[in-house]
Amino acid sequence: MAYKIKSAECTVCGACEAECPNIAISFKKGTYIIDPTKCSECEGQFDSPQCASVCPADCCVPA
Amino acid sequence: MGNVISLDSILGLGELKAPAESTPVAASGCSSSSCGSSDGPADMDPAVWEKVKNHPCYSEEAHHYFARMHVAVAPACNIQCNYCNRKYDCSNESRPGVVSEKLTPDQAIRKILAVAQEIPQLSVIGIAGPGDSLAAGARNTFATFEHLQKKAPDLKLCLSTNGLALPENVERIAQYNIDHVTITINMVDPEIGRHIYPWIFYKHKRWTGLDAAKILHEQQMLGLEMLTARGILVKINSVMIPGVNDTHLLDVNKAVKARGAFLHNIMPLISDPAHGTHFGLTGQRGPTAQELKVVQDACEGGAKLMRHCRQCRADAVGLLGEDRGEEFTTDKIEAMGEIGYDEEARRTYRDHVEAERAGRHASKEAAKAEVQETVGAEAAPILIAVATKGGERINEHFGHAKEFQIYEVGPSGAKFVGHRRVDQYCEGGSGDADTLDGVLAAINDCAAVLVAKIGGCPSKSLEAAGIEPVDRFAFEYIEESALAYFKDHAERLGRGAVQSRAGQDAVIRTGALTARRA
Ligand code: SF4
Ligand code: SF4
Ligand code: SF4
């Protein structure tokens, strides 16, 4: 259970990184990635996955 | 570096035409039009004038003399606007939200120090994106300002925001001494807002439709009120979208004025299918020059309007109307090594501008009095286009101009009303007919174009189109020359020697303003 970032569509804006409650998102080699071991899909924390809600490119999706 | 005005050239010209004998300095005895701007000292609170007089974006007078710089440290955004596509990034593009090089706060500081050494006209550092400066917790924005306050305390700081995250950040804005904030407000009615904003991200949720527009509107109004209550200057930007919010902008103007905004800047929608924005793809058009002017004129009595906004990119560097960003890329700055910081050059430059401005008030008054005496107070004003590189002088060659400044001149004075971007007619020495057509369309509502120099060929085409090319005021001050031209024009109009151009419209170009073509 985790989200991932479709890197081909990511604009590298960093909005998702700032919103993730679990610090699962980081900037590596020119793009943002989600660490699946840290991602909880925001279960129990928020109504919706925060990264997907803020992403302007709609590229944060279930892995 | 071709398009750059050097400090020397401005200082030199200033001495060549020394201002008239000492006139008491601006603060009193100057009617608003003689200040050459709608925001001159006479109709502005002295405390506000002190804050804005050297700010190119806020004072029409200052925009001829001072430079601004935006640093692109804020890529994230918290809303979606139908006129923005953040995926699209092209260095030929010039609209808010677009930038080619994103910087970390450390890189931004280095870049600012490097530019400050190179360009003594630099007076303002702004953060305008490329996303929203207060999104993602505003971390990069405040980190940059915090450093800057320590390293270069004489530079003014400002930021632009869509307002959604403004209320929670007002305290920090005050703490970092940011004395100017720009909020983009396109509506005060959520019913209209839903056609501009498809969604917002607020309180950990994505909101759409009317809810989104309602929250955004409330946050914008609250943020505006909180800022003005703390004495922080607030400018409002509005994007004019024909058929969506064009007439509604009068209500926006009233609402923001009532809440203490000191300037309102109405700018045209930039829309092109190639940008991939929602409006671009749906064929939503931008306004024509006349449509824009009608709305701007209707708002004139409300919050003060600003007409010289260039919709600069989030990484623009230089005087308004020029962009030297490409001289200061990260690679080039890395290669510069240690960068010092010396306030002296900027202080000298500011003192010079103070003196020159004082002298100008007298000469503009004299030119106006002469027009009123000979032409009378009733004559209808005309529009003229001016080719300038800055310093409030007619000092650009027709073929080298990347934009023309438009002045409305009549018995009550010469007033800057806008600018029109064009392709340089003369690239590498020879003119090209297509570009000339573009220039003609851009200034089609003008009676004349005042230039430092112009070739025979374009002269003929301009005359054929009914626009008079005028080079006899080369290197003179713009407003005084415009008034002298108006006097002459009114006299010829009276004799039937020229035709009035009232009722003509012009095309607003949406393309680029970059240093690349220089
Ligand atoms: S779904 Fe939630 S926890 Fe997972 S990466 Fe996105 S914001 Fe972080
Ligand atoms: S919010 Fe979306 S576009 Fe922005 S960095 Fe994250 S995944 Fe990429
Ligand atoms: S606020 Fe600015 S960056 Fe964000 S979507 Fe609107 S125009 Fe684009």
PDB file of N, CA, C and O in Angstrom, chain B residues 184-236:
ATOM      1  N   THR B 184      -2.813  38.496  -6.452  1.00  0.00           N
ATOM      2  CA  THR B 184      -3.564  38.397  -7.700  1.00  0.00           C
ATOM      3  C   THR B 184      -5.021  38.105  -7.354  1.00  0.00           C
ATOM      4  O   THR B 184      -5.332  37.057  -6.797  1.00  0.00           O
ATOM      5  N   ILE B 185      -5.890  39.060  -7.641  1.00  0.00           N
ATOM      6  CA  ILE B 185      -7.322  38.907  -7.346  1.00  0.00           C
ATOM      7  C   ILE B 185      -8.096  39.118  -8.648  1.00  0.00           C
ATOM      8  O   ILE B 185      -8.088  40.213  -9.202  1.00  0.00           O
ATOM      9  N   ASN B 186      -8.718  38.074  -9.129  1.00  0.00           N
ATOM     10  CA  ASN B 186      -9.417  38.166 -10.409  1.00  0.00           C
ATOM     11  C   ASN B 186     -10.925  38.269 -10.253  1.00  0.00           C
ATOM     12  O   ASN B 186     -11.642  38.432 -11.239  1.00  0.00           O
ATOM     13  N   MET B 187     -11.403  38.127  -9.013  1.00  0.00           N
ATOM     14  CA  MET B 187     -12.856  38.194  -8.819  1.00  0.00           C
ATOM     15  C   MET B 187     -13.152  38.444  -7.347  1.00  0.00           C
ATOM     16  O   MET B 187     -12.344  38.145  -6.484  1.00  0.00           O
ATOM     17  N   VAL B 188     -14.340  38.998  -7.087  1.00  0.00           N
ATOM     18  CA  VAL B 188     -14.821  39.079  -5.703  1.00  0.00           C
ATOM     19  C   VAL B 188     -16.169  38.368  -5.608  1.00  0.00           C
ATOM     20  O   VAL B 188     -16.924  38.580  -4.660  1.00  0.00           O
ATOM     21  N   ASP B 189     -16.459  37.550  -6.597  1.00  0.00           N
ATOM     22  CA  ASP B 189     -17.717  36.801  -6.634  1.00  0.00           C
ATOM     23  C   ASP B 189     -17.388  35.350  -7.010  1.00  0.00           C
ATOM     24  O   ASP B 189     -16.946  35.081  -8.125  1.00  0.00           O
ATOM     25  N   PRO B 190     -17.581  34.407  -6.077  1.00  0.00           N
ATOM     26  CA  PRO B 190     -17.198  33.015  -6.339  1.00  0.00           C
ATOM     27  C   PRO B 190     -17.875  32.435  -7.588  1.00  0.00           C
ATOM     28  O   PRO B 190     -17.311  31.546  -8.245  1.00  0.00           O
ATOM     29  N   GLU B 191     -19.034  32.948  -7.930  1.00  0.00           N
ATOM     30  CA  GLU B 191     -19.729  32.493  -9.140  1.00  0.00           C
ATOM     31  C   GLU B 191     -18.833  32.727 -10.368  1.00  0.00           C
ATOM     32  O   GLU B 191     -18.781  31.914 -11.286  1.00  0.00           O
ATOM     33  N   ILE B 192     -18.126  33.849 -10.361  1.00  0.00           N
ATOM     34  CA  ILE B 192     -17.196  34.147 -11.457  1.00  0.00           C
ATOM     35  C   ILE B 192     -15.901  33.371 -11.245  1.00  0.00           C
ATOM     36  O   ILE B 192     -15.313  32.835 -12.176  1.00  0.00           O
ATOM     37  N   GLY B 193     -15.504  33.271  -9.986  1.00  0.00           N
ATOM     38  CA  GLY B 193     -14.251  32.593  -9.664  1.00  0.00           C
ATOM     39  C   GLY B 193     -14.216  31.142 -10.131  1.00  0.00           C
ATOM     40  O   GLY B 193     -13.168  30.637 -10.536  1.00  0.00           O
ATOM     41  N   ARG B 194     -15.358  30.467 -10.108  1.00  0.00           N
ATOM     42  CA  ARG B 194     -15.337  29.048 -10.490  1.00  0.00           C
ATOM     43  C   ARG B 194     -14.981  28.844 -11.950  1.00  0.00           C
ATOM     44  O   ARG B 194     -14.602  27.742 -12.344  1.00  0.00           O
ATOM     45  N   HIS B 195     -15.131  29.905 -12.753  1.00  0.00           N
ATOM     46  CA  HIS B 195     -14.724  29.786 -14.156  1.00  0.00           C
ATOM     47  C   HIS B 195     -13.242  30.082 -14.355  1.00  0.00           C
ATOM     48  O   HIS B 195     -12.721  29.990 -15.458  1.00  0.00           O
ATOM     49  N   ILE B 196     -12.577  30.499 -13.287  1.00  0.00           N
ATOM     50  CA  ILE B 196     -11.150  30.839 -13.387  1.00  0.00           C
ATOM     51  C   ILE B 196     -10.296  29.811 -12.654  1.00  0.00           C
ATOM     52  O   ILE B 196      -9.191  29.498 -13.083  1.00  0.00           O
ATOM     53  N   TYR B 197     -10.820  29.282 -11.543  1.00  0.00           N
ATOM     54  CA  TYR B 197     -10.042  28.358 -10.712  1.00  0.00           C
ATOM     55  C   TYR B 197     -10.702  26.985 -10.647  1.00  0.00           C
ATOM     56  O   TYR B 197     -11.703  26.818  -9.956  1.00  0.00           O
ATOM     57  N   PRO B 198     -10.170  25.982 -11.302  1.00  0.00           N
ATOM     58  CA  PRO B 198     -10.781  24.651 -11.227  1.00  0.00           C
ATOM     59  C   PRO B 198     -10.636  24.008  -9.839  1.00  0.00           C
ATOM     60  O   PRO B 198     -11.529  23.297  -9.414  1.00  0.00           O
ATOM     61  N   TRP B 199      -9.523  24.240  -9.162  1.00  0.00           N
ATOM     62  CA  TRP B 199      -9.403  23.690  -7.814  1.00  0.00           C
ATOM     63  C   TRP B 199      -8.381  24.446  -6.973  1.00  0.00           C
ATOM     64  O   TRP B 199      -7.529  25.177  -7.496  1.00  0.00           O
ATOM     65  N   ILE B 200      -8.493  24.247  -5.658  1.00  0.00           N
ATOM     66  CA  ILE B 200      -7.482  24.767  -4.732  1.00  0.00           C
ATOM     67  C   ILE B 200      -7.141  23.646  -3.743  1.00  0.00           C
ATOM     68  O   ILE B 200      -7.920  22.710  -3.570  1.00  0.00           O
ATOM     69  N   PHE B 201      -5.990  23.766  -3.122  1.00  0.00           N
ATOM     70  CA  PHE B 201      -5.598  22.824  -2.065  1.00  0.00           C
ATOM     71  C   PHE B 201      -5.529  23.619  -0.767  1.00  0.00           C
ATOM     72  O   PHE B 201      -4.715  24.520  -0.619  1.00  0.00           O
ATOM     73  N   TYR B 202      -6.441  23.294   0.151  1.00  0.00           N
ATOM     74  CA  TYR B 202      -6.558  24.102   1.367  1.00  0.00           C
ATOM     75  C   TYR B 202      -6.912  23.205   2.536  1.00  0.00           C
ATOM     76  O   TYR B 202      -7.790  22.356   2.421  1.00  0.00           O
ATOM     77  N   LYS B 203      -6.255  23.380   3.652  1.00  0.00           N
ATOM     78  CA  LYS B 203      -6.490  22.567   4.840  1.00  0.00           C
ATOM     79  C   LYS B 203      -6.509  21.077   4.505  1.00  0.00           C
ATOM     80  O   LYS B 203      -7.469  20.367   4.796  1.00  0.00           O
ATOM     81  N   HIS B 204      -5.462  20.631   3.829  1.00  0.00           N
ATOM     82  CA  HIS B 204      -5.268  19.213   3.512  1.00  0.00           C
ATOM     83  C   HIS B 204      -6.320  18.605   2.603  1.00  0.00           C
ATOM     84  O   HIS B 204      -6.540  17.400   2.605  1.00  0.00           O
ATOM     85  N   LYS B 205      -7.020  19.447   1.842  1.00  0.00           N
ATOM     86  CA  LYS B 205      -8.041  18.917   0.943  1.00  0.00           C
ATOM     87  C   LYS B 205      -8.006  19.622  -0.391  1.00  0.00           C
ATOM     88  O   LYS B 205      -7.661  20.799  -0.472  1.00  0.00           O
ATOM     89  N   ARG B 206      -8.387  18.890  -1.434  1.00  0.00           N
ATOM     90  CA  ARG B 206      -8.569  19.550  -2.719  1.00  0.00           C
ATOM     91  C   ARG B 206     -10.032  19.959  -2.837  1.00  0.00           C
ATOM     92  O   ARG B 206     -10.930  19.140  -2.714  1.00  0.00           O
ATOM     93  N   TRP B 207     -10.269  21.251  -3.043  1.00  0.00           N
ATOM     94  CA  TRP B 207     -11.619  21.792  -3.178  1.00  0.00           C
ATOM     95  C   TRP B 207     -11.849  22.184  -4.629  1.00  0.00           C
ATOM     96  O   TRP B 207     -10.933  22.682  -5.277  1.00  0.00           O
ATOM     97  N   THR B 208     -13.075  21.984  -5.106  1.00  0.00           N
ATOM     98  CA  THR B 208     -13.376  22.352  -6.495  1.00  0.00           C
ATOM     99  C   THR B 208     -14.615  23.241  -6.537  1.00  0.00           C
ATOM    100  O   THR B 208     -15.275  23.461  -5.520  1.00  0.00           O
ATOM    101  N   GLY B 209     -14.933  23.723  -7.723  1.00  0.00           N
ATOM    102  CA  GLY B 209     -16.178  24.455  -7.974  1.00  0.00           C
ATOM    103  C   GLY B 209     -16.350  25.685  -7.104  1.00  0.00           C
ATOM    104  O   GLY B 209     -15.386  26.389  -6.784  1.00  0.00           O
ATOM    105  N   LEU B 210     -17.603  25.924  -6.707  1.00  0.00           N
ATOM    106  CA  LEU B 210     -17.937  27.124  -5.951  1.00  0.00           C
ATOM    107  C   LEU B 210     -17.212  27.168  -4.604  1.00  0.00           C
ATOM    108  O   LEU B 210     -16.771  28.220  -4.156  1.00  0.00           O
ATOM    109  N   ASP B 211     -17.072  25.997  -3.953  1.00  0.00           N
ATOM    110  CA  ASP B 211     -16.386  25.957  -2.662  1.00  0.00           C
ATOM    111  C   ASP B 211     -14.974  26.507  -2.784  1.00  0.00           C
ATOM    112  O   ASP B 211     -14.515  27.297  -1.960  1.00  0.00           O
ATOM    113  N   ALA B 212     -14.279  26.066  -3.824  1.00  0.00           N
ATOM    114  CA  ALA B 212     -12.899  26.497  -4.018  1.00  0.00           C
ATOM    115  C   ALA B 212     -12.837  28.009  -4.182  1.00  0.00           C
ATOM    116  O   ALA B 212     -12.041  28.691  -3.521  1.00  0.00           O
ATOM    117  N   ALA B 213     -13.676  28.536  -5.050  1.00  0.00           N
ATOM    118  CA  ALA B 213     -13.640  29.980  -5.333  1.00  0.00           C
ATOM    119  C   ALA B 213     -14.021  30.775  -4.080  1.00  0.00           C
ATOM    120  O   ALA B 213     -13.474  31.854  -3.836  1.00  0.00           O
ATOM    121  N   LYS B 214     -14.953  30.217  -3.278  1.00  0.00           N
ATOM    122  CA  LYS B 214     -15.409  30.926  -2.097  1.00  0.00           C
ATOM    123  C   LYS B 214     -14.282  31.005  -1.055  1.00  0.00           C
ATOM    124  O   LYS B 214     -14.013  32.061  -0.489  1.00  0.00           O
ATOM    125  N   ILE B 215     -13.604  29.896  -0.836  1.00  0.00           N
ATOM    126  CA  ILE B 215     -12.503  29.896   0.136  1.00  0.00           C
ATOM    127  C   ILE B 215     -11.403  30.849  -0.324  1.00  0.00           C
ATOM    128  O   ILE B 215     -10.904  31.670   0.440  1.00  0.00           O
ATOM    129  N   LEU B 216     -11.048  30.751  -1.593  1.00  0.00           N
ATOM    130  CA  LEU B 216      -9.983  31.613  -2.105  1.00  0.00           C
ATOM    131  C   LEU B 216     -10.352  33.086  -1.908  1.00  0.00           C
ATOM    132  O   LEU B 216      -9.546  33.887  -1.423  1.00  0.00           O
ATOM    133  N   HIS B 217     -11.581  33.426  -2.279  1.00  0.00           N
ATOM    134  CA  HIS B 217     -12.037  34.812  -2.137  1.00  0.00           C
ATOM    135  C   HIS B 217     -11.940  35.283  -0.681  1.00  0.00           C
ATOM    136  O   HIS B 217     -11.419  36.367  -0.400  1.00  0.00           O
ATOM    137  N   GLU B 218     -12.419  34.448   0.235  1.00  0.00           N
ATOM    138  CA  GLU B 218     -12.384  34.855   1.645  1.00  0.00           C
ATOM    139  C   GLU B 218     -10.959  35.028   2.151  1.00  0.00           C
ATOM    140  O   GLU B 218     -10.646  35.979   2.876  1.00  0.00           O
ATOM    141  N   GLN B 219     -10.086  34.117   1.765  1.00  0.00           N
ATOM    142  CA  GLN B 219      -8.687  34.214   2.196  1.00  0.00           C
ATOM    143  C   GLN B 219      -8.029  35.473   1.622  1.00  0.00           C
ATOM    144  O   GLN B 219      -7.237  36.133   2.289  1.00  0.00           O
ATOM    145  N   GLN B 220      -8.345  35.776   0.365  1.00  0.00           N
ATOM    146  CA  GLN B 220      -7.749  36.956  -0.271  1.00  0.00           C
ATOM    147  C   GLN B 220      -8.169  38.232   0.450  1.00  0.00           C
ATOM    148  O   GLN B 220      -7.336  39.097   0.752  1.00  0.00           O
ATOM    149  N   MET B 221      -9.470  38.349   0.743  1.00  0.00           N
ATOM    150  CA  MET B 221      -9.953  39.570   1.392  1.00  0.00           C
ATOM    151  C   MET B 221      -9.388  39.695   2.807  1.00  0.00           C
ATOM    152  O   MET B 221      -8.957  40.762   3.228  1.00  0.00           O
ATOM    153  N   LEU B 222      -9.358  38.557   3.535  1.00  0.00           N
ATOM    154  CA  LEU B 222      -8.828  38.573   4.890  1.00  0.00           C
ATOM    155  C   LEU B 222      -7.340  38.943   4.874  1.00  0.00           C
ATOM    156  O   LEU B 222      -6.887  39.787   5.657  1.00  0.00           O
ATOM    157  N   GLY B 223      -6.593  38.331   3.976  1.00  0.00           N
ATOM    158  CA  GLY B 223      -5.161  38.611   3.886  1.00  0.00           C
ATOM    159  C   GLY B 223      -4.903  40.076   3.562  1.00  0.00           C
ATOM    160  O   GLY B 223      -4.035  40.719   4.162  1.00  0.00           O
ATOM    161  N   LEU B 224      -5.666  40.600   2.615  1.00  0.00           N
ATOM    162  CA  LEU B 224      -5.524  42.010   2.232  1.00  0.00           C
ATOM    163  C   LEU B 224      -5.781  42.919   3.437  1.00  0.00           C
ATOM    164  O   LEU B 224      -5.001  43.834   3.730  1.00  0.00           O
ATOM    165  N   GLU B 225      -6.855  42.639   4.158  1.00  0.00           N
ATOM    166  CA  GLU B 225      -7.174  43.472   5.324  1.00  0.00           C
ATOM    167  C   GLU B 225      -6.081  43.379   6.392  1.00  0.00           C
ATOM    168  O   GLU B 225      -5.696  44.381   6.983  1.00  0.00           O
ATOM    169  N   MET B 226      -5.574  42.164   6.621  1.00  0.00           N
ATOM    170  CA  MET B 226      -4.544  42.010   7.650  1.00  0.00           C
ATOM    171  C   MET B 226      -3.266  42.757   7.283  1.00  0.00           C
ATOM    172  O   MET B 226      -2.600  43.340   8.139  1.00  0.00           O
ATOM    173  N   LEU B 227      -2.903  42.736   6.009  1.00  0.00           N
ATOM    174  CA  LEU B 227      -1.686  43.428   5.579  1.00  0.00           C
ATOM    175  C   LEU B 227      -1.835  44.937   5.712  1.00  0.00           C
ATOM    176  O   LEU B 227      -0.962  45.615   6.262  1.00  0.00           O
ATOM    177  N   THR B 228      -2.929  45.479   5.194  1.00  0.00           N
ATOM    178  CA  THR B 228      -3.067  46.937   5.244  1.00  0.00           C
ATOM    179  C   THR B 228      -3.191  47.406   6.696  1.00  0.00           C
ATOM    180  O   THR B 228      -2.702  48.477   7.035  1.00  0.00           O
ATOM    181  N   ALA B 229      -3.792  46.578   7.554  1.00  0.00           N
ATOM    182  CA  ALA B 229      -3.888  46.955   8.963  1.00  0.00           C
ATOM    183  C   ALA B 229      -2.493  47.078   9.577  1.00  0.00           C
ATOM    184  O   ALA B 229      -2.288  47.843  10.526  1.00  0.00           O
ATOM    185  N   ARG B 230      -1.517  46.347   9.052  1.00  0.00           N
ATOM    186  CA  ARG B 230      -0.149  46.437   9.580  1.00  0.00           C
ATOM    187  C   ARG B 230       0.689  47.458   8.830  1.00  0.00           C
ATOM    188  O   ARG B 230       1.896  47.530   9.017  1.00  0.00           O
ATOM    189  N   GLY B 231       0.086  48.186   7.926  1.00  0.00           N
ATOM    190  CA  GLY B 231       0.828  49.208   7.195  1.00  0.00           C
ATOM    191  C   GLY B 231       1.721  48.652   6.094  1.00  0.00           C
ATOM    192  O   GLY B 231       2.624  49.329   5.621  1.00  0.00           O
ATOM    193  N   ILE B 232       1.481  47.417   5.693  1.00  0.00           N
ATOM    194  CA  ILE B 232       2.261  46.851   4.591  1.00  0.00           C
ATOM    195  C   ILE B 232       1.544  47.214   3.289  1.00  0.00           C
ATOM    196  O   ILE B 232       0.327  47.060   3.186  1.00  0.00           O
ATOM    197  N   LEU B 233       2.298  47.717   2.317  1.00  0.00           N
ATOM    198  CA  LEU B 233       1.674  48.136   1.060  1.00  0.00           C
ATOM    199  C   LEU B 233       1.203  46.924   0.275  1.00  0.00           C
ATOM    200  O   LEU B 233       1.919  45.939   0.141  1.00  0.00           O
ATOM    201  N   VAL B 234       0.007  47.014  -0.264  1.00  0.00           N
ATOM    202  CA  VAL B 234      -0.529  45.905  -1.041  1.00  0.00           C
ATOM    203  C   VAL B 234      -0.938  46.394  -2.421  1.00  0.00           C
ATOM    204  O   VAL B 234      -1.673  47.368  -2.568  1.00  0.00           O
ATOM    205  N   LYS B 235      -0.418  45.714  -3.424  1.00  0.00           N
ATOM    206  CA  LYS B 235      -0.818  45.965  -4.800  1.00  0.00           C
ATOM    207  C   LYS B 235      -1.684  44.787  -5.239  1.00  0.00           C
ATOM    208  O   LYS B 235      -1.416  43.654  -4.862  1.00  0.00           O
ATOM    209  N   ILE B 236      -2.699  45.054  -6.027  1.00  0.00           N
ATOM    210  CA  ILE B 236      -3.548  43.978  -6.540  1.00  0.00           C
ATOM    211  C   ILE B 236      -3.297  43.818  -8.037  1.00  0.00           C
ATOM    212  O   ILE B 236      -3.283  44.807  -8.776  1.00  0.00           O
TER     213      ILE B 236
END
